[in-house]
């Protein structure tokens, strides 16, 4: 049985990316890798859904490029690797070129994907939309936020508890120290307060 998430992503692919379903199936196969607990097709569908939500308010230049970046932004995901975003961008460049995308759009998608390493200083509205959609989980309801944190911890099971806590505190503090977590006005209005509350609550459990 095909999941709701995969159906949503298939529609997004056909509407915005291309008609080659073999490429789509290979991409989705990557998101079924056994070590993935959070960075799955469900996460990608969440990001695409929030791209659409933000795009309704933010007037993107190229919605198709944002959706393509969302679909590919975690295509390569090895928790111990520092180069996932670069590798994912490289895969996106190869596949989109094969689909006939022009060099300018391919480069825009690649740049957006590489930017998700830190979600800082988006170069344009399209990149800001992608960053905010990827970080929308930080403002999820408590149960979904708990699923997110447990999923990420499971992906980092190779890290011992002390190192995990130290690293996670640094990540949470990094977000909370920003003037705003979200780059778009719509993202800030929708999610900023809830995200800060979730991050602060998690931080309190770690200290």
PDB file of C-alpha atoms in Angstrom:
ATOM      1  CA  UNK A   1       0.000   0.000   0.000  1.00  0.00           C
ATOM      2  CA  UNK A   2       1.375   3.405  -1.002  1.00  0.00           C
ATOM      3  CA  UNK A   3       1.533   5.848   1.889  1.00  0.00           C
ATOM      4  CA  UNK A   4      -0.176   9.218   1.879  1.00  0.00           C
ATOM      5  CA  UNK A   5       3.248  10.847   2.096  1.00  0.00           C
ATOM      6  CA  UNK A   6       4.514   9.110  -1.031  1.00  0.00           C
ATOM      7  CA  UNK A   7       1.357  10.007  -2.935  1.00  0.00           C
ATOM      8  CA  UNK A   8       1.818  13.667  -1.992  1.00  0.00           C
ATOM      9  CA  UNK A   9       5.431  13.569  -3.104  1.00  0.00           C
ATOM     10  CA  UNK A  10       4.575  11.847  -6.373  1.00  0.00           C
ATOM     11  CA  UNK A  11       2.087  14.609  -7.165  1.00  0.00           C
ATOM     12  CA  UNK A  12       4.658  17.273  -6.271  1.00  0.00           C
ATOM     13  CA  UNK A  13       7.256  15.584  -8.459  1.00  0.00           C
ATOM     14  CA  UNK A  14       4.974  15.382 -11.478  1.00  0.00           C
ATOM     15  CA  UNK A  15       3.697  18.937 -11.060  1.00  0.00           C
ATOM     16  CA  UNK A  16       7.022  20.633 -10.456  1.00  0.00           C
ATOM     17  CA  UNK A  17       9.988  18.435 -11.329  1.00  0.00           C
ATOM     18  CA  UNK A  18       9.468  16.011 -14.190  1.00  0.00           C
ATOM     19  CA  UNK A  19       7.800  12.928 -15.618  1.00  0.00           C
ATOM     20  CA  UNK A  20      10.608  10.390 -15.118  1.00  0.00           C
ATOM     21  CA  UNK A  21       9.139   8.196 -12.399  1.00  0.00           C
ATOM     22  CA  UNK A  22      12.205   5.957 -12.254  1.00  0.00           C
ATOM     23  CA  UNK A  23      14.215   8.894 -10.942  1.00  0.00           C
ATOM     24  CA  UNK A  24      11.466   9.595  -8.427  1.00  0.00           C
ATOM     25  CA  UNK A  25      11.398   5.979  -7.248  1.00  0.00           C
ATOM     26  CA  UNK A  26      15.179   5.959  -6.824  1.00  0.00           C
ATOM     27  CA  UNK A  27      14.971   9.162  -4.805  1.00  0.00           C
ATOM     28  CA  UNK A  28      12.250   7.748  -2.572  1.00  0.00           C
ATOM     29  CA  UNK A  29      14.249   4.550  -2.159  1.00  0.00           C
ATOM     30  CA  UNK A  30      16.990   6.595  -0.545  1.00  0.00           C
ATOM     31  CA  UNK A  31      14.481   7.860   2.006  1.00  0.00           C
ATOM     32  CA  UNK A  32      13.628   4.277   2.966  1.00  0.00           C
ATOM     33  CA  UNK A  33      17.173   3.485   4.096  1.00  0.00           C
ATOM     34  CA  UNK A  34      17.103   1.594   7.382  1.00  0.00           C
ATOM     35  CA  UNK A  35      19.205   4.088   9.331  1.00  0.00           C
ATOM     36  CA  UNK A  36      16.682   6.880   8.704  1.00  0.00           C
ATOM     37  CA  UNK A  37      14.219   7.463  11.524  1.00  0.00           C
ATOM     38  CA  UNK A  38      13.354  11.143  11.021  1.00  0.00           C
ATOM     39  CA  UNK A  39      14.799  12.025   7.597  1.00  0.00           C
ATOM     40  CA  UNK A  40      12.271   9.892   5.731  1.00  0.00           C
ATOM     41  CA  UNK A  41       9.656  10.480   3.037  1.00  0.00           C
ATOM     42  CA  UNK A  42       7.339  11.684   5.795  1.00  0.00           C
ATOM     43  CA  UNK A  43       9.759  14.505   6.601  1.00  0.00           C
ATOM     44  CA  UNK A  44      10.080  15.416   2.928  1.00  0.00           C
ATOM     45  CA  UNK A  45       6.305  15.535   2.516  1.00  0.00           C
ATOM     46  CA  UNK A  46       6.110  17.771   5.595  1.00  0.00           C
ATOM     47  CA  UNK A  47       8.643  20.147   4.038  1.00  0.00           C
ATOM     48  CA  UNK A  48       6.884  20.217   0.656  1.00  0.00           C
ATOM     49  CA  UNK A  49       3.550  20.873   2.360  1.00  0.00           C
ATOM     50  CA  UNK A  50       5.003  23.821   4.239  1.00  0.00           C
ATOM     51  CA  UNK A  51       6.702  25.142   1.112  1.00  0.00           C
ATOM     52  CA  UNK A  52       3.238  25.345  -0.459  1.00  0.00           C
ATOM     53  CA  UNK A  53       1.842  26.998   2.663  1.00  0.00           C
ATOM     54  CA  UNK A  54       4.545  29.666   2.763  1.00  0.00           C
ATOM     55  CA  UNK A  55       4.502  30.211  -0.989  1.00  0.00           C
ATOM     56  CA  UNK A  56       0.877  31.322  -0.757  1.00  0.00           C
ATOM     57  CA  UNK A  57       2.059  34.322   1.298  1.00  0.00           C
ATOM     58  CA  UNK A  58       5.615  34.976   0.120  1.00  0.00           C
ATOM     59  CA  UNK A  59       5.393  35.198  -3.710  1.00  0.00           C
ATOM     60  CA  UNK A  60       8.321  32.940  -4.687  1.00  0.00           C
ATOM     61  CA  UNK A  61      10.193  33.456  -7.932  1.00  0.00           C
ATOM     62  CA  UNK A  62      10.336  29.745  -8.824  1.00  0.00           C
ATOM     63  CA  UNK A  63       8.095  27.437  -6.811  1.00  0.00           C
ATOM     64  CA  UNK A  64       9.198  24.454  -8.872  1.00  0.00           C
ATOM     65  CA  UNK A  65      12.820  25.001  -7.911  1.00  0.00           C
ATOM     66  CA  UNK A  66      11.896  25.214  -4.225  1.00  0.00           C
ATOM     67  CA  UNK A  67       9.898  21.984  -4.429  1.00  0.00           C
ATOM     68  CA  UNK A  68      12.775  20.257  -6.220  1.00  0.00           C
ATOM     69  CA  UNK A  69      15.163  21.433  -3.505  1.00  0.00           C
ATOM     70  CA  UNK A  70      12.762  20.172  -0.836  1.00  0.00           C
ATOM     71  CA  UNK A  71      12.541  16.774  -2.511  1.00  0.00           C
ATOM     72  CA  UNK A  72      16.326  16.417  -2.753  1.00  0.00           C
ATOM     73  CA  UNK A  73      17.594  18.263   0.318  1.00  0.00           C
ATOM     74  CA  UNK A  74      18.110  15.074   2.359  1.00  0.00           C
ATOM     75  CA  UNK A  75      18.590  12.687  -0.556  1.00  0.00           C
ATOM     76  CA  UNK A  76      21.999  11.721   0.812  1.00  0.00           C
ATOM     77  CA  UNK A  77      21.879  11.311   4.570  1.00  0.00           C
ATOM     78  CA  UNK A  78      24.589   9.677   6.637  1.00  0.00           C
ATOM     79  CA  UNK A  79      24.474  11.052  10.203  1.00  0.00           C
ATOM     80  CA  UNK A  80      28.242  10.803  10.675  1.00  0.00           C
ATOM     81  CA  UNK A  81      29.034  12.690   7.464  1.00  0.00           C
ATOM     82  CA  UNK A  82      29.618  16.460   7.327  1.00  0.00           C
ATOM     83  CA  UNK A  83      28.968  16.511   3.573  1.00  0.00           C
ATOM     84  CA  UNK A  84      25.351  15.372   3.216  1.00  0.00           C
ATOM     85  CA  UNK A  85      24.075  18.652   1.819  1.00  0.00           C
ATOM     86  CA  UNK A  86      26.836  18.880  -0.756  1.00  0.00           C
ATOM     87  CA  UNK A  87      26.271  15.285  -1.837  1.00  0.00           C
ATOM     88  CA  UNK A  88      22.504  15.817  -2.019  1.00  0.00           C
ATOM     89  CA  UNK A  89      23.023  18.936  -4.123  1.00  0.00           C
ATOM     90  CA  UNK A  90      25.305  16.999  -6.459  1.00  0.00           C
ATOM     91  CA  UNK A  91      22.656  14.304  -6.927  1.00  0.00           C
ATOM     92  CA  UNK A  92      19.992  16.933  -7.578  1.00  0.00           C
ATOM     93  CA  UNK A  93      22.180  18.588 -10.193  1.00  0.00           C
ATOM     94  CA  UNK A  94      22.686  15.296 -11.996  1.00  0.00           C
ATOM     95  CA  UNK A  95      19.023  14.269 -11.944  1.00  0.00           C
ATOM     96  CA  UNK A  96      17.582  17.665 -12.843  1.00  0.00           C
ATOM     97  CA  UNK A  97      20.012  18.033 -15.735  1.00  0.00           C
ATOM     98  CA  UNK A  98      18.872  14.613 -16.967  1.00  0.00           C
ATOM     99  CA  UNK A  99      15.288  15.886 -16.789  1.00  0.00           C
ATOM    100  CA  UNK A 100      16.186  18.812 -19.028  1.00  0.00           C
ATOM    101  CA  UNK A 101      16.299  21.612 -16.463  1.00  0.00           C
ATOM    102  CA  UNK A 102      18.402  24.574 -17.544  1.00  0.00           C
ATOM    103  CA  UNK A 103      21.681  25.353 -15.806  1.00  0.00           C
ATOM    104  CA  UNK A 104      20.383  28.421 -13.975  1.00  0.00           C
ATOM    105  CA  UNK A 105      17.512  26.556 -12.320  1.00  0.00           C
ATOM    106  CA  UNK A 106      19.724  23.582 -11.505  1.00  0.00           C
ATOM    107  CA  UNK A 107      22.236  25.886  -9.826  1.00  0.00           C
ATOM    108  CA  UNK A 108      19.477  27.593  -7.841  1.00  0.00           C
ATOM    109  CA  UNK A 109      18.258  24.232  -6.531  1.00  0.00           C
ATOM    110  CA  UNK A 110      21.802  23.161  -5.684  1.00  0.00           C
ATOM    111  CA  UNK A 111      22.494  26.382  -3.786  1.00  0.00           C
ATOM    112  CA  UNK A 112      19.279  26.059  -1.782  1.00  0.00           C
ATOM    113  CA  UNK A 113      20.098  22.491  -0.786  1.00  0.00           C
ATOM    114  CA  UNK A 114      23.621  23.376   0.320  1.00  0.00           C
ATOM    115  CA  UNK A 115      22.177  26.213   2.391  1.00  0.00           C
ATOM    116  CA  UNK A 116      20.173  23.779   4.520  1.00  0.00           C
ATOM    117  CA  UNK A 117      23.395  22.794   6.295  1.00  0.00           C
ATOM    118  CA  UNK A 118      23.002  25.829   8.570  1.00  0.00           C
ATOM    119  CA  UNK A 119      19.724  27.549   7.560  1.00  0.00           C
ATOM    120  CA  UNK A 120      21.377  30.966   7.774  1.00  0.00           C
ATOM    121  CA  UNK A 121      21.332  34.110   5.623  1.00  0.00           C
ATOM    122  CA  UNK A 122      19.072  32.988   2.759  1.00  0.00           C
ATOM    123  CA  UNK A 123      20.079  34.660  -0.480  1.00  0.00           C
ATOM    124  CA  UNK A 124      16.524  35.223  -1.689  1.00  0.00           C
ATOM    125  CA  UNK A 125      12.856  34.596  -0.954  1.00  0.00           C
ATOM    126  CA  UNK A 126      12.888  31.130  -2.494  1.00  0.00           C
ATOM    127  CA  UNK A 127      15.733  30.021  -0.240  1.00  0.00           C
ATOM    128  CA  UNK A 128      14.038  31.580   2.790  1.00  0.00           C
ATOM    129  CA  UNK A 129      10.884  29.590   2.044  1.00  0.00           C
ATOM    130  CA  UNK A 130      12.838  26.329   1.858  1.00  0.00           C
ATOM    131  CA  UNK A 131      14.721  27.038   5.084  1.00  0.00           C
ATOM    132  CA  UNK A 132      11.537  27.882   6.977  1.00  0.00           C
ATOM    133  CA  UNK A 133       9.665  24.854   5.651  1.00  0.00           C
ATOM    134  CA  UNK A 134      12.530  22.590   6.737  1.00  0.00           C
ATOM    135  CA  UNK A 135      12.473  24.138  10.222  1.00  0.00           C
ATOM    136  CA  UNK A 136       8.681  24.113  10.589  1.00  0.00           C
ATOM    137  CA  UNK A 137       8.979  20.936  12.679  1.00  0.00           C
ATOM    138  CA  UNK A 138      10.468  23.034  15.477  1.00  0.00           C
ATOM    139  CA  UNK A 139       7.004  24.550  15.942  1.00  0.00           C
ATOM    140  CA  UNK A 140       5.125  21.246  15.841  1.00  0.00           C
ATOM    141  CA  UNK A 141       2.653  20.153  18.495  1.00  0.00           C
ATOM    142  CA  UNK A 142       4.328  18.524  21.515  1.00  0.00           C
ATOM    143  CA  UNK A 143       3.703  14.944  20.371  1.00  0.00           C
ATOM    144  CA  UNK A 144       5.093  15.560  16.882  1.00  0.00           C
ATOM    145  CA  UNK A 145       8.039  17.499  18.294  1.00  0.00           C
ATOM    146  CA  UNK A 146       8.773  14.532  20.540  1.00  0.00           C
ATOM    147  CA  UNK A 147       8.672  12.196  17.538  1.00  0.00           C
ATOM    148  CA  UNK A 148      11.146  14.490  15.779  1.00  0.00           C
ATOM    149  CA  UNK A 149      13.633  14.573  18.653  1.00  0.00           C
ATOM    150  CA  UNK A 150      13.428  10.812  19.211  1.00  0.00           C
ATOM    151  CA  UNK A 151      13.885  10.177  15.502  1.00  0.00           C
ATOM    152  CA  UNK A 152      16.974  12.348  15.266  1.00  0.00           C
ATOM    153  CA  UNK A 153      18.423  10.766  18.409  1.00  0.00           C
ATOM    154  CA  UNK A 154      17.897   7.308  16.907  1.00  0.00           C
ATOM    155  CA  UNK A 155      19.758   8.389  13.771  1.00  0.00           C
ATOM    156  CA  UNK A 156      22.658   9.472  15.979  1.00  0.00           C
ATOM    157  CA  UNK A 157      22.739   6.257  17.986  1.00  0.00           C
ATOM    158  CA  UNK A 158      26.472   6.029  17.236  1.00  0.00           C
ATOM    159  CA  UNK A 159      26.950   9.078  19.530  1.00  0.00           C
ATOM    160  CA  UNK A 160      27.065   8.386  23.270  1.00  0.00           C
ATOM    161  CA  UNK A 161      24.605  10.111  25.588  1.00  0.00           C
ATOM    162  CA  UNK A 162      27.017  12.676  27.022  1.00  0.00           C
ATOM    163  CA  UNK A 163      28.208  13.807  23.608  1.00  0.00           C
ATOM    164  CA  UNK A 164      24.642  13.854  22.306  1.00  0.00           C
ATOM    165  CA  UNK A 165      23.478  16.118  25.117  1.00  0.00           C
ATOM    166  CA  UNK A 166      26.428  18.471  24.635  1.00  0.00           C
ATOM    167  CA  UNK A 167      25.849  18.685  20.896  1.00  0.00           C
ATOM    168  CA  UNK A 168      22.093  19.021  21.182  1.00  0.00           C
ATOM    169  CA  UNK A 169      22.387  21.847  23.712  1.00  0.00           C
ATOM    170  CA  UNK A 170      24.673  23.678  21.292  1.00  0.00           C
ATOM    171  CA  UNK A 171      22.131  23.262  18.483  1.00  0.00           C
ATOM    172  CA  UNK A 172      19.223  24.460  20.613  1.00  0.00           C
ATOM    173  CA  UNK A 173      21.160  27.423  21.997  1.00  0.00           C
ATOM    174  CA  UNK A 174      22.192  28.317  18.463  1.00  0.00           C
ATOM    175  CA  UNK A 175      18.582  28.581  17.346  1.00  0.00           C
ATOM    176  CA  UNK A 176      17.428  30.421  20.463  1.00  0.00           C
ATOM    177  CA  UNK A 177      20.252  32.950  20.164  1.00  0.00           C
ATOM    178  CA  UNK A 178      19.139  34.004  16.701  1.00  0.00           C
ATOM    179  CA  UNK A 179      17.112  37.220  16.418  1.00  0.00           C
ATOM    180  CA  UNK A 180      14.543  35.046  14.653  1.00  0.00           C
ATOM    181  CA  UNK A 181      14.484  31.367  13.765  1.00  0.00           C
ATOM    182  CA  UNK A 182      12.419  31.899  10.635  1.00  0.00           C
ATOM    183  CA  UNK A 183      13.504  33.959   7.655  1.00  0.00           C
ATOM    184  CA  UNK A 184      10.110  34.811   6.152  1.00  0.00           C
ATOM    185  CA  UNK A 185       7.512  37.095   7.689  1.00  0.00           C
ATOM    186  CA  UNK A 186       4.939  34.338   7.302  1.00  0.00           C
ATOM    187  CA  UNK A 187       7.165  31.801   9.033  1.00  0.00           C
ATOM    188  CA  UNK A 188       7.795  34.134  11.926  1.00  0.00           C
ATOM    189  CA  UNK A 189       4.115  34.885  12.338  1.00  0.00           C
ATOM    190  CA  UNK A 190       3.070  31.240  12.152  1.00  0.00           C
ATOM    191  CA  UNK A 191       5.818  29.456  14.046  1.00  0.00           C
ATOM    192  CA  UNK A 192       8.344  31.640  15.874  1.00  0.00           C
ATOM    193  CA  UNK A 193       6.706  31.632  19.310  1.00  0.00           C
ATOM    194  CA  UNK A 194       5.847  27.930  19.289  1.00  0.00           C
ATOM    195  CA  UNK A 195       9.298  26.968  18.062  1.00  0.00           C
ATOM    196  CA  UNK A 196      10.996  28.941  20.810  1.00  0.00           C
ATOM    197  CA  UNK A 197       8.727  27.347  23.403  1.00  0.00           C
ATOM    198  CA  UNK A 198       9.518  23.846  22.117  1.00  0.00           C
ATOM    199  CA  UNK A 199      13.258  24.489  22.012  1.00  0.00           C
ATOM    200  CA  UNK A 200      13.277  25.981  25.497  1.00  0.00           C
ATOM    201  CA  UNK A 201      11.281  23.042  26.854  1.00  0.00           C
ATOM    202  CA  UNK A 202      13.675  20.527  25.321  1.00  0.00           C
ATOM    203  CA  UNK A 203      16.658  22.494  26.576  1.00  0.00           C
ATOM    204  CA  UNK A 204      15.270  22.367  30.108  1.00  0.00           C
ATOM    205  CA  UNK A 205      15.261  18.548  29.959  1.00  0.00           C
ATOM    206  CA  UNK A 206      18.929  18.441  28.944  1.00  0.00           C
ATOM    207  CA  UNK A 207      20.452  20.782  31.505  1.00  0.00           C
TER     208      UNK A 207
END
